[in-house]
């Protein structure tokens, strides 16, 4: 909650670092963190969702292979897809949140070309016209 | 502590 506090417009790097440390300290850390972050990224409060995306990207950079393995599952990718889809939360989330989610998934297709599920998820979004460019 | 590693997954959501 402290790492994604919507009452604070600036990123709080100290709390973000503490979040990453806890992810790394626990065997179940990556899967638990991703469930929490998915929930926050789906928040209708734009600042909370944007903070959660920053935390997610920081974890991708700092939490290593176990985190990458968990985030490359459809279980988590589906939660990001829901933010973009008008059938799910697409009408609640702001354009800025949606464009950052799209950019994050696209960047993973580049940085993790071996993760087939990320490629599948992104191709599906393009095929359905949800990602246009 | 014994930890159960769940390696299962869901299907890709159809939007």
Coordinates of C-alpha atoms in Angstrom, one line a residue:
Chain A
X1 CA 0.0 0.0 0.0
X2 CA 2.9 2.4 0.8
X3 CA 4.6 1.7 -2.5
X4 CA 1.4 2.5 -4.4
X5 CA -0.2 5.2 -2.2
X6 CA -2.5 7.2 -4.5
X7 CA -2.3 10.2 -2.1
X8 CA 1.3 10.8 -3.0
X9 CA 1.9 11.9 -6.6
X10 CA 5.6 11.1 -6.6
X11 CA 7.1 7.6 -6.6
X12 CA 8.4 6.6 -3.1
X13 CA 11.5 4.6 -4.1
X14 CA 12.3 3.6 -0.5
X15 CA 9.0 1.7 -0.2
X16 CA 9.3 0.4 -3.7
X17 CA 12.7 -1.0 -2.8
X18 CA 11.3 -2.6 0.4
X19 CA 8.6 -4.2 -1.7
X20 CA 11.2 -5.7 -4.1
X21 CA 13.3 -6.9 -1.1
X22 CA 10.2 -8.8 0.3
X23 CA 9.5 -10.3 -3.1
X24 CA 13.0 -11.7 -3.2
X25 CA 13.0 -12.9 0.4
X26 CA 10.0 -15.2 0.1
X27 CA 9.6 -18.4 -2.1
X28 CA 6.0 -17.3 -2.8
X29 CA 7.0 -13.7 -3.2
X30 CA 6.8 -13.4 -6.9
X31 CA 3.3 -14.9 -7.2
X32 CA 1.9 -13.1 -4.2
X33 CA 3.4 -9.8 -5.5
X34 CA 1.9 -10.2 -8.9
X35 CA -1.6 -10.8 -7.4
X36 CA -1.3 -7.7 -5.4
X37 CA 0.1 -5.6 -8.3
X38 CA -2.6 -6.9 -10.7
X39 CA -5.2 -5.7 -8.3
X40 CA -3.6 -2.3 -8.0
X41 CA -3.0 -1.9 -11.7
X42 CA -6.8 -2.5 -12.1
X43 CA -7.6 0.3 -9.7
X44 CA -9.9 3.0 -11.1
X45 CA -7.6 5.5 -9.2
X46 CA -5.2 6.5 -11.9
X47 CA -2.3 7.4 -9.6
X48 CA -2.5 4.1 -7.7
X49 CA -2.5 2.2 -11.0
X50 CA 0.5 4.2 -12.4
X51 CA 2.4 3.6 -9.1
X52 CA 1.7 -0.1 -9.3
X53 CA 3.0 -0.2 -12.9
X54 CA 6.2 1.5 -11.7
X55 CA 6.6 -1.1 -8.9
X56 CA 6.0 -3.9 -11.5
X57 CA 8.7 -2.5 -13.8
X58 CA 11.1 -2.1 -10.9
X59 CA 10.4 -5.8 -9.8
X60 CA 11.1 -6.9 -13.4
X61 CA 14.5 -5.2 -13.2
X62 CA 15.4 -6.3 -9.7
X63 CA 13.6 -9.6 -8.8
X64 CA 15.2 -12.0 -11.3
X65 CA 14.1 -15.2 -13.0
X66 CA 11.6 -16.4 -10.5
X67 CA 9.7 -13.2 -10.9
X68 CA 10.0 -13.3 -14.7
X69 CA 8.7 -16.9 -14.7
X70 CA 5.6 -15.9 -12.7
X71 CA 4.8 -12.7 -14.7
X72 CA 5.1 -14.6 -18.0
X73 CA 2.1 -16.8 -17.1
X74 CA -1.4 -16.3 -18.5
X75 CA -2.6 -16.0 -14.9
X76 CA -0.9 -12.6 -14.6
X77 CA -1.0 -11.6 -18.3
X78 CA -4.8 -12.0 -18.3
X79 CA -5.1 -9.5 -15.5
X80 CA -3.2 -6.9 -17.6
X81 CA -5.3 -7.8 -20.6
X82 CA -8.5 -7.1 -18.5
X83 CA -7.2 -3.5 -18.0
X84 CA -7.1 -3.0 -21.8
X85 CA -10.3 -4.8 -22.8
X86 CA -13.7 -2.9 -22.9
X87 CA -15.3 -6.2 -21.9
X88 CA -13.5 -6.1 -18.5
X89 CA -12.0 -2.9 -16.9
X90 CA -11.1 -1.0 -20.1
X91 CA -13.8 1.6 -19.6
X92 CA -12.7 2.3 -16.0
X93 CA -9.0 2.6 -16.6
X94 CA -7.6 5.9 -17.9
X95 CA -5.9 6.2 -21.3
X96 CA -2.6 6.8 -19.6
X97 CA -2.8 3.6 -17.6
X98 CA -3.9 1.6 -20.7
X99 CA -1.0 3.0 -22.8
X100 CA 1.5 2.2 -20.1
X101 CA 0.1 -1.4 -19.8
X102 CA 0.4 -1.7 -23.6
X103 CA 4.0 -0.4 -23.5
X104 CA 5.0 -2.8 -20.7
X105 CA 3.6 -5.8 -22.5
X106 CA 5.3 -4.7 -25.7
X107 CA 8.6 -4.2 -24.0
X108 CA 8.4 -7.7 -22.6
X109 CA 7.9 -9.1 -26.1
X110 CA 11.3 -7.5 -26.9
X111 CA 13.2 -8.3 -23.7
X112 CA 11.8 -11.8 -23.2
X113 CA 11.5 -13.3 -26.7
X114 CA 11.7 -16.8 -25.3
X115 CA 8.5 -16.4 -23.3
X116 CA 5.9 -17.7 -25.7
X117 CA 3.0 -16.8 -23.6
X118 CA 3.9 -13.1 -23.6
X119 CA 4.2 -13.2 -27.4
X120 CA 0.8 -15.0 -27.6
X121 CA -0.9 -12.4 -25.4
X122 CA 0.5 -9.5 -27.4
X123 CA -0.4 -11.0 -30.7
X124 CA -3.9 -11.7 -29.4
X125 CA -4.3 -8.0 -28.4
X126 CA -3.2 -6.9 -31.8
X127 CA -5.4 -9.4 -33.6
X128 CA -8.4 -8.2 -31.6
X129 CA -7.7 -4.6 -32.5
X130 CA -7.0 -3.6 -28.8
X131 CA -3.4 -2.8 -29.6
X132 CA -3.4 -0.8 -32.8
X133 CA 0.3 0.1 -33.4
Chain B
X1 CA 9.1 -24.5 6.1
X2 CA 7.8 -26.7 3.3
X3 CA 6.7 -24.7 0.3
X4 CA 4.4 -26.0 -2.4
X5 CA 5.5 -24.6 -5.8
X6 CA 2.4 -24.3 -8.0
X7 CA 3.5 -24.4 -11.6
X8 CA 0.0 -24.5 -13.1
X9 CA -1.5 -21.8 -15.3
X10 CA -4.7 -20.6 -16.9
X11 CA -5.6 -20.2 -20.5
X12 CA -5.2 -17.0 -22.4
X13 CA -8.2 -14.8 -21.9
X14 CA -10.3 -14.2 -25.0
X15 CA -11.3 -10.6 -25.3

